[in-house]
Amino acid sequence: MELLQGIEQLGLVRLLKASFAAYPIVNALHIAAIGGLFTSVILLDLSVLGALRPPGGKAFIVLMRRIAFVAFAGAVVTGLLLFSVRASEYAFMPVFQLKLGLIALAGFNLLLFVQLERRGGSGLRLLAAASLVLWSGALLCGRFIGFV
Amino acid sequence: MISLRGLALAGVLVTAAIPALAHHGWSWTEEGMFKLTGKITKIYIGNPHATLDVDAEGQIWRVELAPPSRTIAAGFTEDVAKPGDEVIAIGNRSIDHNEKRMKAVRITVNGKNYDVYPDRVPPA
């Protein structure tokens, strides 16, 4: 709790808390990053599920994975900034904890996917379907944070 | 390139995201004016919007104000009120009555009115 309140008192965080322009800009960047992440994840998962035959095949997959990682990093950085202004409040919100849990599961799911892909095992489609559900859930939870 | 199955799946995802948008602005509040009287327990003036926590007969209410710039422009800053002060909040209550939450258009602290949404304050 002290740590969370400490975060709220950091100089940069206080500026963000009181700013007219910076907060909406960070908020917009967070949405942009989520848009990139969500789009690339959906295209990747749909490719695995066979619902989409990407033009460029492997090259497209490589590009989408790169976009997904960069966008995820962007979402984490901007998300931490948005979190910081009311850290001690958000940290205890069930919907926020659920969102983090879903993201952690999605990350674990990705690890499984990569392992399975290397070994050439079956079950990739199941993991791709799980990925769609987990990321959609995380998105939905995120939308509720400001309103619950 | 995109199959019918892919489109259907995308449709389901988009539909699932729509209920979240319903909480924007005032749509989550009732139409009629609501009045809450109590003691301030917590003041937050900052993004995404300023809030007061108010103890009204033992129940803690969350009173949402305007975004910080607008709330400060209405004269309400951290210097004009402190926890323990009596507050009267006029505004719109959450449609969900289980939720002790409202969005204020005017708050009154120490005999002074702060109109955070002046255009929504009902005529006297």
mmCIF file of C-alpha atoms in Angstrom:
data_model
loop_
_atom_site.group_PDB
_atom_site.id
_atom_site.type_symbol
_atom_site.label_atom_id
_atom_site.label_comp_id
_atom_site.label_asym_id
_atom_site.label_seq_id
_atom_site.Cartn_x
_atom_site.Cartn_y
_atom_site.Cartn_z
ATOM 1 C CA MET A 1 0.000 0.000 0.000
ATOM 2 C CA GLU A 2 2.814 2.427 0.873
ATOM 3 C CA LEU A 3 4.531 1.532 -2.364
ATOM 4 C CA LEU A 4 1.349 2.250 -4.336
ATOM 5 C CA GLN A 5 0.876 5.596 -2.604
ATOM 6 C CA GLY A 6 4.541 6.336 -3.247
ATOM 7 C CA ILE A 7 3.996 5.770 -6.954
ATOM 8 C CA GLU A 8 1.150 8.303 -6.913
ATOM 9 C CA GLN A 9 3.491 10.914 -5.437
ATOM 10 C CA LEU A 10 6.269 10.627 -8.038
ATOM 11 C CA GLY A 11 6.928 13.909 -9.839
ATOM 12 C CA LEU A 12 6.054 12.636 -13.296
ATOM 13 C CA VAL A 13 2.935 10.943 -11.977
ATOM 14 C CA ARG A 14 1.737 14.127 -10.245
ATOM 15 C CA LEU A 15 2.192 16.011 -13.510
ATOM 16 C CA LEU A 16 0.188 13.373 -15.363
ATOM 17 C CA LYS A 17 -2.499 13.408 -12.691
ATOM 18 C CA ALA A 18 -3.073 17.153 -13.053
ATOM 19 C CA SER A 19 -2.365 17.562 -16.763
ATOM 20 C CA PHE A 20 -4.933 18.754 -19.262
ATOM 21 C CA ALA A 21 -3.279 17.284 -22.379
ATOM 22 C CA ALA A 22 -0.766 14.639 -21.269
ATOM 23 C CA TYR A 23 -3.258 12.238 -19.722
ATOM 24 C CA PRO A 24 -5.563 12.029 -22.764
ATOM 25 C CA ILE A 25 -2.481 11.644 -24.985
ATOM 26 C CA VAL A 26 -1.158 8.743 -22.892
ATOM 27 C CA ASN A 27 -4.673 7.309 -22.893
ATOM 28 C CA ALA A 28 -4.834 7.568 -26.705
ATOM 29 C CA LEU A 29 -1.407 5.923 -27.048
ATOM 30 C CA HIS A 30 -2.588 3.095 -24.797
ATOM 31 C CA ILE A 31 -5.596 2.562 -27.057
ATOM 32 C CA ALA A 32 -3.399 2.741 -30.167
ATOM 33 C CA ALA A 33 -1.046 0.115 -28.723
ATOM 34 C CA ILE A 34 -3.964 -2.119 -27.770
ATOM 35 C CA GLY A 35 -5.365 -1.694 -31.289
ATOM 36 C CA GLY A 36 -2.073 -2.860 -32.792
ATOM 37 C CA LEU A 37 -1.754 -5.729 -30.334
ATOM 38 C CA PHE A 38 -5.335 -6.896 -30.686
ATOM 39 C CA THR A 39 -5.331 -6.706 -34.480
ATOM 40 C CA SER A 40 -2.060 -8.621 -34.856
ATOM 41 C CA VAL A 41 -3.094 -11.250 -32.288
ATOM 42 C CA ILE A 42 -6.456 -11.794 -34.013
ATOM 43 C CA LEU A 43 -4.832 -12.123 -37.444
ATOM 44 C CA LEU A 44 -2.247 -14.566 -36.061
ATOM 45 C CA ASP A 45 -4.835 -16.660 -34.239
ATOM 46 C CA LEU A 46 -7.240 -16.705 -37.194
ATOM 47 C CA SER A 47 -4.357 -17.867 -39.400
ATOM 48 C CA VAL A 48 -3.653 -20.769 -37.043
ATOM 49 C CA LEU A 49 -7.364 -21.583 -36.849
ATOM 50 C CA GLY A 50 -7.545 -21.704 -40.629
ATOM 51 C CA ALA A 51 -10.156 -18.965 -40.836
ATOM 52 C CA LEU A 52 -7.728 -16.696 -42.659
ATOM 53 C CA ARG A 53 -5.091 -17.424 -45.284
ATOM 54 C CA PRO A 54 -2.649 -14.547 -44.918
ATOM 55 C CA PRO A 55 -1.084 -13.119 -48.078
ATOM 56 C CA GLY A 56 2.690 -13.567 -47.907
ATOM 57 C CA GLY A 57 2.354 -16.614 -45.635
ATOM 58 C CA LYS A 58 5.341 -16.908 -43.296
ATOM 59 C CA ALA A 59 6.548 -13.331 -43.884
ATOM 60 C CA PHE A 60 3.141 -12.023 -42.805
ATOM 61 C CA ILE A 61 3.247 -14.140 -39.640
ATOM 62 C CA VAL A 62 6.716 -12.836 -38.771
ATOM 63 C CA LEU A 63 5.590 -9.242 -39.306
ATOM 64 C CA MET A 64 2.441 -9.678 -37.195
ATOM 65 C CA ARG A 65 4.421 -11.258 -34.358
ATOM 66 C CA ARG A 66 6.826 -8.349 -34.370
ATOM 67 C CA ILE A 67 3.955 -5.861 -34.313
ATOM 68 C CA ALA A 68 2.321 -7.804 -31.478
ATOM 69 C CA PHE A 69 5.461 -7.641 -29.320
ATOM 70 C CA VAL A 70 6.147 -3.947 -29.982
ATOM 71 C CA ALA A 71 2.494 -3.062 -29.404
ATOM 72 C CA PHE A 72 2.418 -5.092 -26.180
ATOM 73 C CA ALA A 73 5.496 -3.241 -24.904
ATOM 74 C CA GLY A 74 3.813 0.064 -25.761
ATOM 75 C CA ALA A 75 0.625 -0.999 -24.006
ATOM 76 C CA VAL A 76 2.592 -1.947 -20.869
ATOM 77 C CA VAL A 77 4.437 1.388 -20.692
ATOM 78 C CA THR A 78 1.328 3.523 -21.290
ATOM 79 C CA GLY A 79 -0.737 1.234 -19.061
ATOM 80 C CA LEU A 80 1.689 1.694 -16.165
ATOM 81 C CA LEU A 81 1.400 5.467 -16.588
ATOM 82 C CA LEU A 82 -2.411 5.355 -16.543
ATOM 83 C CA PHE A 83 -2.282 3.040 -13.519
ATOM 84 C CA SER A 84 0.141 5.284 -11.637
ATOM 85 C CA VAL A 85 -2.210 8.249 -11.069
ATOM 86 C CA ARG A 86 -4.550 6.175 -8.869
ATOM 87 C CA ALA A 87 -2.365 3.149 -8.181
ATOM 88 C CA SER A 88 -3.664 2.512 -4.648
ATOM 89 C CA GLU A 89 -7.237 2.450 -5.957
ATOM 90 C CA TYR A 90 -6.821 0.493 -9.191
ATOM 91 C CA ALA A 91 -4.627 -2.199 -7.624
ATOM 92 C CA PHE A 92 -7.521 -3.409 -5.474
ATOM 93 C CA MET A 93 -10.189 -3.359 -8.170
ATOM 94 C CA PRO A 94 -11.326 -6.913 -8.992
ATOM 95 C CA VAL A 95 -11.738 -6.017 -12.674
ATOM 96 C CA PHE A 96 -8.143 -4.730 -12.812
ATOM 97 C CA GLN A 97 -6.819 -7.845 -11.086
ATOM 98 C CA LEU A 98 -8.849 -9.981 -13.488
ATOM 99 C CA LYS A 99 -7.355 -8.086 -16.431
ATOM 100 C CA LEU A 100 -3.794 -8.707 -15.197
ATOM 101 C CA GLY A 101 -4.655 -12.360 -14.597
ATOM 102 C CA LEU A 102 -5.984 -12.747 -18.141
ATOM 103 C CA ILE A 103 -2.873 -11.078 -19.586
ATOM 104 C CA ALA A 104 -0.663 -13.424 -17.535
ATOM 105 C CA LEU A 105 -2.650 -16.413 -18.808
ATOM 106 C CA ALA A 106 -2.365 -15.106 -22.376
ATOM 107 C CA GLY A 107 1.412 -14.849 -21.890
ATOM 108 C CA PHE A 108 1.569 -18.399 -20.528
ATOM 109 C CA ASN A 109 -0.588 -19.516 -23.451
ATOM 110 C CA LEU A 110 1.903 -17.920 -25.853
ATOM 111 C CA LEU A 111 4.811 -19.758 -24.191
ATOM 112 C CA LEU A 112 2.950 -23.046 -24.578
ATOM 113 C CA PHE A 113 2.197 -22.202 -28.190
ATOM 114 C CA VAL A 114 5.851 -21.485 -29.018
ATOM 115 C CA GLN A 115 6.986 -24.695 -27.298
ATOM 116 C CA LEU A 116 4.374 -26.761 -29.091
ATOM 117 C CA GLU A 117 5.134 -25.115 -32.427
ATOM 118 C CA ARG A 118 8.842 -26.001 -32.102
ATOM 119 C CA ARG A 119 8.076 -29.630 -31.329
ATOM 120 C CA GLY A 120 5.515 -29.771 -34.105
ATOM 121 C CA GLY A 121 2.841 -31.056 -31.760
ATOM 122 C CA SER A 122 -0.905 -30.893 -32.236
ATOM 123 C CA GLY A 123 -3.211 -28.645 -30.261
ATOM 124 C CA LEU A 124 -2.041 -25.355 -31.752
ATOM 125 C CA ARG A 125 -5.574 -24.506 -32.834
ATOM 126 C CA LEU A 126 -6.872 -24.945 -29.309
ATOM 127 C CA LEU A 127 -4.202 -22.571 -27.983
ATOM 128 C CA ALA A 128 -5.018 -20.029 -30.721
ATOM 129 C CA ALA A 129 -8.691 -20.156 -29.721
ATOM 130 C CA ALA A 130 -7.692 -19.706 -26.067
ATOM 131 C CA SER A 131 -5.560 -16.718 -27.102
ATOM 132 C CA LEU A 132 -8.556 -15.051 -28.765
ATOM 133 C CA VAL A 133 -10.702 -15.552 -25.680
ATOM 134 C CA LEU A 134 -8.017 -14.384 -23.214
ATOM 135 C CA TRP A 135 -7.102 -11.205 -25.115
ATOM 136 C CA SER A 136 -10.767 -10.341 -25.707
ATOM 137 C CA GLY A 137 -11.408 -10.774 -21.989
ATOM 138 C CA ALA A 138 -8.445 -8.566 -21.090
ATOM 139 C CA LEU A 139 -9.712 -5.881 -23.485
ATOM 140 C CA LEU A 140 -13.183 -5.998 -21.977
ATOM 141 C CA CYS A 141 -11.865 -5.804 -18.393
ATOM 142 C CA GLY A 142 -9.716 -2.837 -19.362
ATOM 143 C CA ARG A 143 -12.720 -0.948 -20.685
ATOM 144 C CA PHE A 144 -14.498 -1.399 -17.363
ATOM 145 C CA ILE A 145 -11.673 -0.140 -15.136
ATOM 146 C CA GLY A 146 -12.696 3.513 -15.309
ATOM 147 C CA PHE A 147 -16.333 2.768 -14.600
ATOM 148 C CA VAL A 148 -16.550 0.055 -11.945
ATOM 149 C CA MET B 1 -8.445 -13.623 -47.912
ATOM 150 C CA ILE B 2 -10.812 -13.490 -44.953
ATOM 151 C CA SER B 3 -13.248 -16.359 -44.761
ATOM 152 C CA LEU B 4 -16.833 -16.240 -43.583
ATOM 153 C CA ARG B 5 -15.759 -18.025 -40.405
ATOM 154 C CA GLY B 6 -13.204 -15.310 -39.705
ATOM 155 C CA LEU B 7 -15.763 -12.565 -40.186
ATOM 156 C CA ALA B 8 -18.233 -14.292 -37.884
ATOM 157 C CA LEU B 9 -15.583 -14.603 -35.182
ATOM 158 C CA ALA B 10 -14.655 -10.920 -35.523
ATOM 159 C CA GLY B 11 -18.345 -10.044 -35.231
ATOM 160 C CA VAL B 12 -18.645 -11.930 -31.953
ATOM 161 C CA LEU B 13 -15.599 -10.154 -30.538
ATOM 162 C CA VAL B 14 -16.872 -6.691 -31.481
ATOM 163 C CA THR B 15 -20.316 -7.432 -30.018
ATOM 164 C CA ALA B 16 -18.701 -8.581 -26.778
ATOM 165 C CA ALA B 17 -16.913 -5.233 -26.458
ATOM 166 C CA ILE B 18 -20.018 -3.044 -26.900
ATOM 167 C CA PRO B 19 -21.564 -3.259 -23.379
ATOM 168 C CA ALA B 20 -18.413 -1.628 -21.971
ATOM 169 C CA LEU B 21 -19.078 1.508 -24.009
ATOM 170 C CA ALA B 22 -22.467 1.961 -22.358
ATOM 171 C CA HIS B 23 -20.760 3.350 -19.236
ATOM 172 C CA HIS B 24 -19.491 6.466 -21.007
ATOM 173 C CA GLY B 25 -20.616 9.947 -20.058
ATOM 174 C CA TRP B 26 -23.992 10.126 -18.341
ATOM 175 C CA SER B 27 -25.624 7.036 -19.797
ATOM 176 C CA TRP B 28 -25.020 5.046 -16.610
ATOM 177 C CA THR B 29 -26.936 7.587 -14.514
ATOM 178 C CA GLU B 30 -30.617 8.218 -13.836
ATOM 179 C CA GLU B 31 -32.384 11.216 -15.389
ATOM 180 C CA GLY B 32 -33.832 12.891 -12.297
ATOM 181 C CA MET B 33 -31.738 14.973 -9.910
ATOM 182 C CA PHE B 34 -30.423 13.257 -6.817
ATOM 183 C CA LYS B 35 -29.156 14.849 -3.621
ATOM 184 C CA LEU B 36 -26.620 13.336 -1.291
ATOM 185 C CA THR B 37 -25.578 14.762 2.067
ATOM 186 C CA GLY B 38 -22.680 13.445 4.073
ATOM 187 C CA LYS B 39 -19.128 13.865 5.292
ATOM 188 C CA ILE B 40 -16.156 13.843 2.936
ATOM 189 C CA THR B 41 -13.810 10.929 3.656
ATOM 190 C CA LYS B 42 -11.507 11.303 0.660
ATOM 191 C CA ILE B 43 -10.778 13.891 -2.023
ATOM 192 C CA TYR B 44 -9.141 13.142 -5.339
ATOM 193 C CA ILE B 45 -8.520 15.956 -7.807
ATOM 194 C CA GLY B 46 -6.875 14.443 -10.870
ATOM 195 C CA ASN B 47 -7.249 12.463 -14.080
ATOM 196 C CA PRO B 48 -9.298 10.776 -15.366
ATOM 197 C CA HIS B 49 -11.830 12.691 -13.231
ATOM 198 C CA ALA B 50 -12.012 14.153 -9.768
ATOM 199 C CA THR B 51 -13.906 12.196 -7.126
ATOM 200 C CA LEU B 52 -15.118 12.532 -3.570
ATOM 201 C CA ASP B 53 -15.763 9.672 -1.203
ATOM 202 C CA VAL B 54 -18.671 10.637 1.021
ATOM 203 C CA ASP B 55 -19.919 8.970 4.189
ATOM 204 C CA ALA B 56 -23.719 9.261 4.183
ATOM 205 C CA GLU B 57 -25.326 7.570 7.175
ATOM 206 C CA GLY B 58 -22.548 5.051 7.417
ATOM 207 C CA GLN B 59 -22.431 4.189 3.722
ATOM 208 C CA ILE B 60 -19.514 5.303 1.601
ATOM 209 C CA TRP B 61 -20.589 6.885 -1.669
ATOM 210 C CA ARG B 62 -18.387 7.619 -4.648
ATOM 211 C CA VAL B 63 -19.250 11.061 -6.022
ATOM 212 C CA GLU B 64 -17.760 11.652 -9.446
ATOM 213 C CA LEU B 65 -16.982 15.221 -10.408
ATOM 214 C CA ALA B 66 -15.656 16.559 -13.713
ATOM 215 C CA PRO B 67 -12.175 16.049 -15.188
ATOM 216 C CA PRO B 68 -9.580 17.887 -13.060
ATOM 217 C CA SER B 69 -9.221 21.013 -15.222
ATOM 218 C CA ARG B 70 -12.961 21.534 -15.237
ATOM 219 C CA THR B 71 -13.332 20.800 -11.523
ATOM 220 C CA ILE B 72 -10.543 23.252 -10.649
ATOM 221 C CA ALA B 73 -12.054 25.843 -13.018
ATOM 222 C CA ALA B 74 -15.253 25.545 -10.965
ATOM 223 C CA GLY B 75 -13.176 26.624 -7.959
ATOM 224 C CA PHE B 76 -13.029 23.237 -6.274
ATOM 225 C CA THR B 77 -9.443 22.447 -5.351
ATOM 226 C CA GLU B 78 -7.787 20.385 -2.627
ATOM 227 C CA ASP B 79 -7.463 23.610 -0.607
ATOM 228 C CA VAL B 80 -11.180 24.383 -0.239
ATOM 229 C CA ALA B 81 -12.279 21.149 1.417
ATOM 230 C CA LYS B 82 -10.845 18.463 3.649
ATOM 231 C CA PRO B 83 -11.942 15.060 4.915
ATOM 232 C CA GLY B 84 -14.531 15.539 7.648
ATOM 233 C CA ASP B 85 -16.245 18.487 5.933
ATOM 234 C CA GLU B 86 -19.985 18.320 5.291
ATOM 235 C CA VAL B 87 -20.877 18.144 1.628
ATOM 236 C CA ILE B 88 -24.117 18.326 -0.326
ATOM 237 C CA ALA B 89 -23.876 16.834 -3.800
ATOM 238 C CA ILE B 90 -26.557 17.379 -6.435
ATOM 239 C CA GLY B 91 -26.447 15.352 -9.608
ATOM 240 C CA ASN B 92 -27.430 12.064 -11.153
ATOM 241 C CA ARG B 93 -27.397 8.756 -9.363
ATOM 242 C CA SER B 94 -26.277 5.483 -10.905
ATOM 243 C CA ILE B 95 -29.146 3.537 -12.492
ATOM 244 C CA ASP B 96 -27.867 0.555 -10.527
ATOM 245 C CA HIS B 97 -29.033 1.349 -6.995
ATOM 246 C CA ASN B 98 -26.822 -1.355 -5.504
ATOM 247 C CA GLU B 99 -23.969 0.856 -6.549
ATOM 248 C CA LYS B 100 -23.436 3.769 -4.164
ATOM 249 C CA ARG B 101 -22.303 6.084 -6.897
ATOM 250 C CA MET B 102 -23.372 9.374 -8.470
ATOM 251 C CA LYS B 103 -22.116 11.996 -10.870
ATOM 252 C CA ALA B 104 -22.390 15.455 -9.354
ATOM 253 C CA VAL B 105 -23.204 18.635 -11.249
ATOM 254 C CA ARG B 106 -22.936 20.822 -8.120
ATOM 255 C CA ILE B 107 -21.382 20.268 -4.745
ATOM 256 C CA THR B 108 -21.737 22.521 -1.733
ATOM 257 C CA VAL B 109 -18.969 22.595 0.874
ATOM 258 C CA ASN B 110 -18.717 25.069 3.760
ATOM 259 C CA GLY B 111 -21.659 27.036 2.392
ATOM 260 C CA LYS B 112 -20.126 27.534 -1.033
ATOM 261 C CA ASN B 113 -21.423 26.109 -4.313
ATOM 262 C CA TYR B 114 -19.077 24.567 -6.860
ATOM 263 C CA ASP B 115 -20.777 23.933 -10.201
ATOM 264 C CA VAL B 116 -18.624 21.402 -12.040
ATOM 265 C CA TYR B 117 -21.258 21.010 -14.782
ATOM 266 C CA PRO B 118 -22.953 24.467 -14.668
ATOM 267 C CA ASP B 119 -25.097 23.787 -17.750
ATOM 268 C CA ARG B 120 -26.652 20.823 -15.963
ATOM 269 C CA VAL B 121 -27.430 22.531 -12.661
ATOM 270 C CA PRO B 122 -31.228 22.690 -12.293
ATOM 271 C CA PRO B 123 -32.671 26.219 -12.089
ATOM 272 C CA ALA B 124 -33.229 27.381 -8.499
#
